[in-house]
């Protein structure tokens, strides 16, 4: 999802092993995984804060979402280090153009975590990010937004598609 897109976009060649399966054999991949730009929609940019928020509610579904997220990570340190703002400050190697869409009424992604990523990105890579808050949307309804589709398409044409 959006978290993985952002995470790997800012550290594109940081994970291995660098082998791929081609025509029945494993071969070394020395390609560059860098991208010119990436769009991220309602990304869970800070898994630790997300889980803490979900656990603080009385909502059964949010507790189940927290359990799934917690099961993915070994411990809270790993969850913290999976945060995009943390990675930007401590190991990002690439700063592509980014489009970050945020749902106004998102119960899955705390607004301040998205806003923190936007602020850190603007500080480290001025002019390379665009952030838009979509009124009246939730985490679940954002991707169906016609306004989002139109805005994201315009961003791609304006930025990524026009680059040499």
mmCIF file of the C-alpha atoms, coordinates in Angstrom:
data_MODEL
# 
_entry.id   MODEL 
# 
loop_
_atom_site.group_PDB 
_atom_site.id 
_atom_site.type_symbol 
_atom_site.label_atom_id 
_atom_site.label_alt_id 
_atom_site.label_comp_id 
_atom_site.label_asym_id 
_atom_site.label_entity_id 
_atom_site.label_seq_id 
_atom_site.pdbx_PDB_ins_code 
_atom_site.Cartn_x 
_atom_site.Cartn_y 
_atom_site.Cartn_z 
_atom_site.occupancy 
_atom_site.B_iso_or_equiv 
_atom_site.pdbx_formal_charge 
_atom_site.auth_seq_id 
_atom_site.auth_comp_id 
_atom_site.auth_asym_id 
_atom_site.auth_atom_id 
_atom_site.pdbx_PDB_model_num 
ATOM 1   C CA . UNK A 1 1   ? 0.000   0.000   0.000   1.00 0.00 ? 1   UNK A CA 1 
ATOM 2   C CA . UNK A 1 2   ? 0.884   3.651   0.363   1.00 0.00 ? 2   UNK A CA 1 
ATOM 3   C CA . UNK A 1 3   ? 3.330   3.028   3.214   1.00 0.00 ? 3   UNK A CA 1 
ATOM 4   C CA . UNK A 1 4   ? 5.434   0.601   1.176   1.00 0.00 ? 4   UNK A CA 1 
ATOM 5   C CA . UNK A 1 5   ? 5.361   2.908   -1.826  1.00 0.00 ? 5   UNK A CA 1 
ATOM 6   C CA . UNK A 1 6   ? 6.729   5.853   0.164   1.00 0.00 ? 6   UNK A CA 1 
ATOM 7   C CA . UNK A 1 7   ? 9.140   3.760   2.200   1.00 0.00 ? 7   UNK A CA 1 
ATOM 8   C CA . UNK A 1 8   ? 10.805  2.126   -0.790  1.00 0.00 ? 8   UNK A CA 1 
ATOM 9   C CA . UNK A 1 9   ? 10.684  5.271   -2.929  1.00 0.00 ? 9   UNK A CA 1 
ATOM 10  C CA . UNK A 1 10  ? 12.987  7.100   -0.498  1.00 0.00 ? 10  UNK A CA 1 
ATOM 11  C CA . UNK A 1 11  ? 15.313  4.109   -0.032  1.00 0.00 ? 11  UNK A CA 1 
ATOM 12  C CA . UNK A 1 12  ? 14.976  2.274   -3.337  1.00 0.00 ? 12  UNK A CA 1 
ATOM 13  C CA . UNK A 1 13  ? 18.108  0.162   -3.312  1.00 0.00 ? 13  UNK A CA 1 
ATOM 14  C CA . UNK A 1 14  ? 18.433  -0.406  0.407   1.00 0.00 ? 14  UNK A CA 1 
ATOM 15  C CA . UNK A 1 15  ? 17.107  -3.932  0.678   1.00 0.00 ? 15  UNK A CA 1 
ATOM 16  C CA . UNK A 1 16  ? 18.431  -7.248  -0.540  1.00 0.00 ? 16  UNK A CA 1 
ATOM 17  C CA . UNK A 1 17  ? 19.304  -9.790  -1.528  1.00 0.00 ? 17  UNK A CA 1 
ATOM 18  C CA . UNK A 1 18  ? 19.588  -8.349  -4.993  1.00 0.00 ? 18  UNK A CA 1 
ATOM 19  C CA . UNK A 1 19  ? 18.681  -11.441 -6.934  1.00 0.00 ? 19  UNK A CA 1 
ATOM 20  C CA . UNK A 1 20  ? 15.697  -12.027 -9.156  1.00 0.00 ? 20  UNK A CA 1 
ATOM 21  C CA . UNK A 1 21  ? 14.236  -15.144 -10.731 1.00 0.00 ? 21  UNK A CA 1 
ATOM 22  C CA . UNK A 1 22  ? 14.513  -15.030 -14.530 1.00 0.00 ? 22  UNK A CA 1 
ATOM 23  C CA . UNK A 1 23  ? 13.726  -17.920 -16.884 1.00 0.00 ? 23  UNK A CA 1 
ATOM 24  C CA . UNK A 1 24  ? 14.052  -20.536 -14.149 1.00 0.00 ? 24  UNK A CA 1 
ATOM 25  C CA . UNK A 1 25  ? 17.318  -19.263 -12.676 1.00 0.00 ? 25  UNK A CA 1 
ATOM 26  C CA . UNK A 1 26  ? 18.352  -16.824 -9.942  1.00 0.00 ? 26  UNK A CA 1 
ATOM 27  C CA . UNK A 1 27  ? 20.474  -13.982 -11.307 1.00 0.00 ? 27  UNK A CA 1 
ATOM 28  C CA . UNK A 1 28  ? 22.089  -10.921 -9.779  1.00 0.00 ? 28  UNK A CA 1 
ATOM 29  C CA . UNK A 1 29  ? 20.055  -7.755  -10.255 1.00 0.00 ? 29  UNK A CA 1 
ATOM 30  C CA . UNK A 1 30  ? 22.198  -4.676  -10.408 1.00 0.00 ? 30  UNK A CA 1 
ATOM 31  C CA . UNK A 1 31  ? 19.418  -2.439  -11.649 1.00 0.00 ? 31  UNK A CA 1 
ATOM 32  C CA . UNK A 1 32  ? 18.409  0.798   -10.023 1.00 0.00 ? 32  UNK A CA 1 
ATOM 33  C CA . UNK A 1 33  ? 15.007  0.700   -8.312  1.00 0.00 ? 33  UNK A CA 1 
ATOM 34  C CA . UNK A 1 34  ? 14.749  4.512   -8.086  1.00 0.00 ? 34  UNK A CA 1 
ATOM 35  C CA . UNK A 1 35  ? 11.573  6.179   -9.285  1.00 0.00 ? 35  UNK A CA 1 
ATOM 36  C CA . UNK A 1 36  ? 10.984  9.747   -10.490 1.00 0.00 ? 36  UNK A CA 1 
ATOM 37  C CA . UNK A 1 37  ? 7.760   10.121  -8.609  1.00 0.00 ? 37  UNK A CA 1 
ATOM 38  C CA . UNK A 1 38  ? 5.183   8.294   -6.545  1.00 0.00 ? 38  UNK A CA 1 
ATOM 39  C CA . UNK A 1 39  ? 1.613   8.799   -5.376  1.00 0.00 ? 39  UNK A CA 1 
ATOM 40  C CA . UNK A 1 40  ? 0.558   7.680   -1.924  1.00 0.00 ? 40  UNK A CA 1 
ATOM 41  C CA . UNK A 1 41  ? -3.091  7.506   -0.884  1.00 0.00 ? 41  UNK A CA 1 
ATOM 42  C CA . UNK A 1 42  ? -4.027  7.465   2.812   1.00 0.00 ? 42  UNK A CA 1 
ATOM 43  C CA . UNK A 1 43  ? -0.740  5.783   3.695   1.00 0.00 ? 43  UNK A CA 1 
ATOM 44  C CA . UNK A 1 44  ? -0.129  4.309   7.139   1.00 0.00 ? 44  UNK A CA 1 
ATOM 45  C CA . UNK A 1 45  ? 3.075   6.346   7.462   1.00 0.00 ? 45  UNK A CA 1 
ATOM 46  C CA . UNK A 1 46  ? 3.651   5.570   11.138  1.00 0.00 ? 46  UNK A CA 1 
ATOM 47  C CA . UNK A 1 47  ? 2.612   2.033   12.123  1.00 0.00 ? 47  UNK A CA 1 
ATOM 48  C CA . UNK A 1 48  ? 3.485   2.519   15.798  1.00 0.00 ? 48  UNK A CA 1 
ATOM 49  C CA . UNK A 1 49  ? 1.345   5.628   16.298  1.00 0.00 ? 49  UNK A CA 1 
ATOM 50  C CA . UNK A 1 50  ? -1.448  4.050   14.275  1.00 0.00 ? 50  UNK A CA 1 
ATOM 51  C CA . UNK A 1 51  ? -1.537  0.998   16.547  1.00 0.00 ? 51  UNK A CA 1 
ATOM 52  C CA . UNK A 1 52  ? -1.405  3.095   19.704  1.00 0.00 ? 52  UNK A CA 1 
ATOM 53  C CA . UNK A 1 53  ? -4.366  5.160   18.488  1.00 0.00 ? 53  UNK A CA 1 
ATOM 54  C CA . UNK A 1 54  ? -6.388  2.125   17.484  1.00 0.00 ? 54  UNK A CA 1 
ATOM 55  C CA . UNK A 1 55  ? -5.751  0.429   20.815  1.00 0.00 ? 55  UNK A CA 1 
ATOM 56  C CA . UNK A 1 56  ? -6.989  3.552   22.640  1.00 0.00 ? 56  UNK A CA 1 
ATOM 57  C CA . UNK A 1 57  ? -10.466 3.233   21.113  1.00 0.00 ? 57  UNK A CA 1 
ATOM 58  C CA . UNK A 1 58  ? -13.367 0.971   22.034  1.00 0.00 ? 58  UNK A CA 1 
ATOM 59  C CA . UNK A 1 59  ? -13.786 -0.039  18.391  1.00 0.00 ? 59  UNK A CA 1 
ATOM 60  C CA . UNK A 1 60  ? -13.434 -3.809  17.825  1.00 0.00 ? 60  UNK A CA 1 
ATOM 61  C CA . UNK A 1 61  ? -12.537 -3.414  14.132  1.00 0.00 ? 61  UNK A CA 1 
ATOM 62  C CA . UNK A 1 62  ? -9.750  -0.931  14.915  1.00 0.00 ? 62  UNK A CA 1 
ATOM 63  C CA . UNK A 1 63  ? -8.377  -3.320  17.562  1.00 0.00 ? 63  UNK A CA 1 
ATOM 64  C CA . UNK A 1 64  ? -8.284  -6.084  14.942  1.00 0.00 ? 64  UNK A CA 1 
ATOM 65  C CA . UNK A 1 65  ? -6.459  -3.786  12.494  1.00 0.00 ? 65  UNK A CA 1 
ATOM 66  C CA . UNK A 1 66  ? -3.927  -3.022  15.226  1.00 0.00 ? 66  UNK A CA 1 
ATOM 67  C CA . UNK A 1 67  ? -3.395  -6.757  15.828  1.00 0.00 ? 67  UNK A CA 1 
ATOM 68  C CA . UNK A 1 68  ? -2.670  -7.349  12.152  1.00 0.00 ? 68  UNK A CA 1 
ATOM 69  C CA . UNK A 1 69  ? -0.184  -4.474  12.034  1.00 0.00 ? 69  UNK A CA 1 
ATOM 70  C CA . UNK A 1 70  ? 1.540   -5.582  15.259  1.00 0.00 ? 70  UNK A CA 1 
ATOM 71  C CA . UNK A 1 71  ? 1.871   -9.149  13.962  1.00 0.00 ? 71  UNK A CA 1 
ATOM 72  C CA . UNK A 1 72  ? 3.799   -7.861  10.939  1.00 0.00 ? 72  UNK A CA 1 
ATOM 73  C CA . UNK A 1 73  ? 6.608   -6.379  13.048  1.00 0.00 ? 73  UNK A CA 1 
ATOM 74  C CA . UNK A 1 74  ? 8.996   -8.054  15.490  1.00 0.00 ? 74  UNK A CA 1 
ATOM 75  C CA . UNK A 1 75  ? 8.760   -5.318  18.123  1.00 0.00 ? 75  UNK A CA 1 
ATOM 76  C CA . UNK A 1 76  ? 7.949   -1.665  18.760  1.00 0.00 ? 76  UNK A CA 1 
ATOM 77  C CA . UNK A 1 77  ? 11.421  -0.521  17.733  1.00 0.00 ? 77  UNK A CA 1 
ATOM 78  C CA . UNK A 1 78  ? 10.933  -2.076  14.314  1.00 0.00 ? 78  UNK A CA 1 
ATOM 79  C CA . UNK A 1 79  ? 7.506   -0.437  14.101  1.00 0.00 ? 79  UNK A CA 1 
ATOM 80  C CA . UNK A 1 80  ? 9.022   2.951   14.949  1.00 0.00 ? 80  UNK A CA 1 
ATOM 81  C CA . UNK A 1 81  ? 11.770  2.532   12.363  1.00 0.00 ? 81  UNK A CA 1 
ATOM 82  C CA . UNK A 1 82  ? 9.184   1.607   9.736   1.00 0.00 ? 82  UNK A CA 1 
ATOM 83  C CA . UNK A 1 83  ? 7.729   5.088   10.077  1.00 0.00 ? 83  UNK A CA 1 
ATOM 84  C CA . UNK A 1 84  ? 8.316   7.110   6.922   1.00 0.00 ? 84  UNK A CA 1 
ATOM 85  C CA . UNK A 1 85  ? 9.259   10.300  8.812   1.00 0.00 ? 85  UNK A CA 1 
ATOM 86  C CA . UNK A 1 86  ? 11.798  8.280   10.831  1.00 0.00 ? 86  UNK A CA 1 
ATOM 87  C CA . UNK A 1 87  ? 13.306  6.855   7.638   1.00 0.00 ? 87  UNK A CA 1 
ATOM 88  C CA . UNK A 1 88  ? 13.421  10.292  5.999   1.00 0.00 ? 88  UNK A CA 1 
ATOM 89  C CA . UNK A 1 89  ? 15.464  11.572  8.934   1.00 0.00 ? 89  UNK A CA 1 
ATOM 90  C CA . UNK A 1 90  ? 17.640  8.451   9.333   1.00 0.00 ? 90  UNK A CA 1 
ATOM 91  C CA . UNK A 1 91  ? 18.469  6.806   6.057   1.00 0.00 ? 91  UNK A CA 1 
ATOM 92  C CA . UNK A 1 92  ? 16.590  8.094   3.034   1.00 0.00 ? 92  UNK A CA 1 
ATOM 93  C CA . UNK A 1 93  ? 18.815  7.954   -0.037  1.00 0.00 ? 93  UNK A CA 1 
ATOM 94  C CA . UNK A 1 94  ? 16.453  9.277   -2.710  1.00 0.00 ? 94  UNK A CA 1 
ATOM 95  C CA . UNK A 1 95  ? 13.836  12.038  -2.777  1.00 0.00 ? 95  UNK A CA 1 
ATOM 96  C CA . UNK A 1 96  ? 11.483  11.542  -5.717  1.00 0.00 ? 96  UNK A CA 1 
ATOM 97  C CA . UNK A 1 97  ? 8.498   13.755  -6.392  1.00 0.00 ? 97  UNK A CA 1 
ATOM 98  C CA . UNK A 1 98  ? 5.667   12.658  -4.110  1.00 0.00 ? 98  UNK A CA 1 
ATOM 99  C CA . UNK A 1 99  ? 1.924   13.182  -4.083  1.00 0.00 ? 99  UNK A CA 1 
ATOM 100 C CA . UNK A 1 100 ? 0.344   12.468  -0.713  1.00 0.00 ? 100 UNK A CA 1 
ATOM 101 C CA . UNK A 1 101 ? -3.434  12.207  -0.473  1.00 0.00 ? 101 UNK A CA 1 
ATOM 102 C CA . UNK A 1 102 ? -5.028  12.366  2.960   1.00 0.00 ? 102 UNK A CA 1 
ATOM 103 C CA . UNK A 1 103 ? -8.619  11.488  3.866   1.00 0.00 ? 103 UNK A CA 1 
ATOM 104 C CA . UNK A 1 104 ? -10.231 14.098  6.109   1.00 0.00 ? 104 UNK A CA 1 
ATOM 105 C CA . UNK A 1 105 ? -12.089 11.590  8.296   1.00 0.00 ? 105 UNK A CA 1 
ATOM 106 C CA . UNK A 1 106 ? -9.541  8.786   8.436   1.00 0.00 ? 106 UNK A CA 1 
ATOM 107 C CA . UNK A 1 107 ? -9.805  6.618   11.562  1.00 0.00 ? 107 UNK A CA 1 
ATOM 108 C CA . UNK A 1 108 ? -6.978  4.343   10.370  1.00 0.00 ? 108 UNK A CA 1 
ATOM 109 C CA . UNK A 1 109 ? -4.274  6.954   9.787   1.00 0.00 ? 109 UNK A CA 1 
ATOM 110 C CA . UNK A 1 110 ? -3.804  9.699   12.387  1.00 0.00 ? 110 UNK A CA 1 
ATOM 111 C CA . UNK A 1 111 ? -3.707  13.046  10.560  1.00 0.00 ? 111 UNK A CA 1 
ATOM 112 C CA . UNK A 1 112 ? -0.631  14.277  12.409  1.00 0.00 ? 112 UNK A CA 1 
ATOM 113 C CA . UNK A 1 113 ? 1.442   11.331  11.150  1.00 0.00 ? 113 UNK A CA 1 
ATOM 114 C CA . UNK A 1 114 ? 0.737   12.260  7.531   1.00 0.00 ? 114 UNK A CA 1 
ATOM 115 C CA . UNK A 1 115 ? 1.349   15.924  8.274   1.00 0.00 ? 115 UNK A CA 1 
ATOM 116 C CA . UNK A 1 116 ? 4.681   15.047  9.917   1.00 0.00 ? 116 UNK A CA 1 
ATOM 117 C CA . UNK A 1 117 ? 5.830   13.203  6.784   1.00 0.00 ? 117 UNK A CA 1 
ATOM 118 C CA . UNK A 1 118 ? 4.774   16.134  4.611   1.00 0.00 ? 118 UNK A CA 1 
ATOM 119 C CA . UNK A 1 119 ? 6.684   18.612  6.829   1.00 0.00 ? 119 UNK A CA 1 
ATOM 120 C CA . UNK A 1 120 ? 9.863   16.496  6.957   1.00 0.00 ? 120 UNK A CA 1 
ATOM 121 C CA . UNK A 1 121 ? 9.771   15.893  3.198   1.00 0.00 ? 121 UNK A CA 1 
ATOM 122 C CA . UNK A 1 122 ? 9.341   19.609  2.500   1.00 0.00 ? 122 UNK A CA 1 
ATOM 123 C CA . UNK A 1 123 ? 12.278  20.348  4.798   1.00 0.00 ? 123 UNK A CA 1 
ATOM 124 C CA . UNK A 1 124 ? 14.606  17.751  3.232   1.00 0.00 ? 124 UNK A CA 1 
ATOM 125 C CA . UNK A 1 125 ? 13.455  18.070  -0.389  1.00 0.00 ? 125 UNK A CA 1 
ATOM 126 C CA . UNK A 1 126 ? 11.853  21.491  -0.929  1.00 0.00 ? 126 UNK A CA 1 
ATOM 127 C CA . UNK A 1 127 ? 9.489   21.623  -3.895  1.00 0.00 ? 127 UNK A CA 1 
ATOM 128 C CA . UNK A 1 128 ? 9.328   17.847  -4.325  1.00 0.00 ? 128 UNK A CA 1 
ATOM 129 C CA . UNK A 1 129 ? 6.076   17.064  -2.543  1.00 0.00 ? 129 UNK A CA 1 
ATOM 130 C CA . UNK A 1 130 ? 2.416   17.831  -2.907  1.00 0.00 ? 130 UNK A CA 1 
ATOM 131 C CA . UNK A 1 131 ? -0.100  17.131  -0.145  1.00 0.00 ? 131 UNK A CA 1 
ATOM 132 C CA . UNK A 1 132 ? -3.853  17.286  -0.514  1.00 0.00 ? 132 UNK A CA 1 
ATOM 133 C CA . UNK A 1 133 ? -6.563  16.810  2.096   1.00 0.00 ? 133 UNK A CA 1 
ATOM 134 C CA . UNK A 1 134 ? -9.800  15.411  0.645   1.00 0.00 ? 134 UNK A CA 1 
ATOM 135 C CA . UNK A 1 135 ? -12.856 16.758  2.456   1.00 0.00 ? 135 UNK A CA 1 
ATOM 136 C CA . UNK A 1 136 ? -15.553 14.350  3.531   1.00 0.00 ? 136 UNK A CA 1 
ATOM 137 C CA . UNK A 1 137 ? -13.561 11.196  2.736   1.00 0.00 ? 137 UNK A CA 1 
ATOM 138 C CA . UNK A 1 138 ? -12.563 8.294   4.956   1.00 0.00 ? 138 UNK A CA 1 
ATOM 139 C CA . UNK A 1 139 ? -9.722  5.805   4.654   1.00 0.00 ? 139 UNK A CA 1 
ATOM 140 C CA . UNK A 1 140 ? -12.116 3.441   2.906   1.00 0.00 ? 140 UNK A CA 1 
ATOM 141 C CA . UNK A 1 141 ? -13.740 5.967   0.515   1.00 0.00 ? 141 UNK A CA 1 
ATOM 142 C CA . UNK A 1 142 ? -10.732 8.039   -0.574  1.00 0.00 ? 142 UNK A CA 1 
ATOM 143 C CA . UNK A 1 143 ? -9.691  5.800   -3.465  1.00 0.00 ? 143 UNK A CA 1 
ATOM 144 C CA . UNK A 1 144 ? -13.194 6.064   -4.995  1.00 0.00 ? 144 UNK A CA 1 
ATOM 145 C CA . UNK A 1 145 ? -13.055 9.869   -5.004  1.00 0.00 ? 145 UNK A CA 1 
ATOM 146 C CA . UNK A 1 146 ? -13.441 11.409  -8.459  1.00 0.00 ? 146 UNK A CA 1 
ATOM 147 C CA . UNK A 1 147 ? -11.728 14.531  -7.117  1.00 0.00 ? 147 UNK A CA 1 
ATOM 148 C CA . UNK A 1 148 ? -8.712  12.404  -6.118  1.00 0.00 ? 148 UNK A CA 1 
ATOM 149 C CA . UNK A 1 149 ? -8.579  10.701  -9.515  1.00 0.00 ? 149 UNK A CA 1 
ATOM 150 C CA . UNK A 1 150 ? -8.672  14.019  -11.343 1.00 0.00 ? 150 UNK A CA 1 
ATOM 151 C CA . UNK A 1 151 ? -6.143  15.677  -9.033  1.00 0.00 ? 151 UNK A CA 1 
ATOM 152 C CA . UNK A 1 152 ? -3.703  12.750  -9.144  1.00 0.00 ? 152 UNK A CA 1 
ATOM 153 C CA . UNK A 1 153 ? -3.912  12.541  -12.946 1.00 0.00 ? 153 UNK A CA 1 
ATOM 154 C CA . UNK A 1 154 ? -3.244  16.286  -13.205 1.00 0.00 ? 154 UNK A CA 1 
ATOM 155 C CA . UNK A 1 155 ? -0.263  15.910  -10.842 1.00 0.00 ? 155 UNK A CA 1 
ATOM 156 C CA . UNK A 1 156 ? 1.205   13.085  -12.935 1.00 0.00 ? 156 UNK A CA 1 
ATOM 157 C CA . UNK A 1 157 ? 0.847   15.147  -16.134 1.00 0.00 ? 157 UNK A CA 1 
ATOM 158 C CA . UNK A 1 158 ? 2.273   18.246  -14.444 1.00 0.00 ? 158 UNK A CA 1 
ATOM 159 C CA . UNK A 1 159 ? 5.262   16.563  -12.822 1.00 0.00 ? 159 UNK A CA 1 
ATOM 160 C CA . UNK A 1 160 ? 6.299   13.024  -13.646 1.00 0.00 ? 160 UNK A CA 1 
ATOM 161 C CA . UNK A 1 161 ? 5.128   12.747  -17.249 1.00 0.00 ? 161 UNK A CA 1 
ATOM 162 C CA . UNK A 1 162 ? 6.861   15.994  -18.229 1.00 0.00 ? 162 UNK A CA 1 
ATOM 163 C CA . UNK A 1 163 ? 10.272  15.068  -16.855 1.00 0.00 ? 163 UNK A CA 1 
ATOM 164 C CA . UNK A 1 164 ? 12.962  14.001  -19.354 1.00 0.00 ? 164 UNK A CA 1 
# 
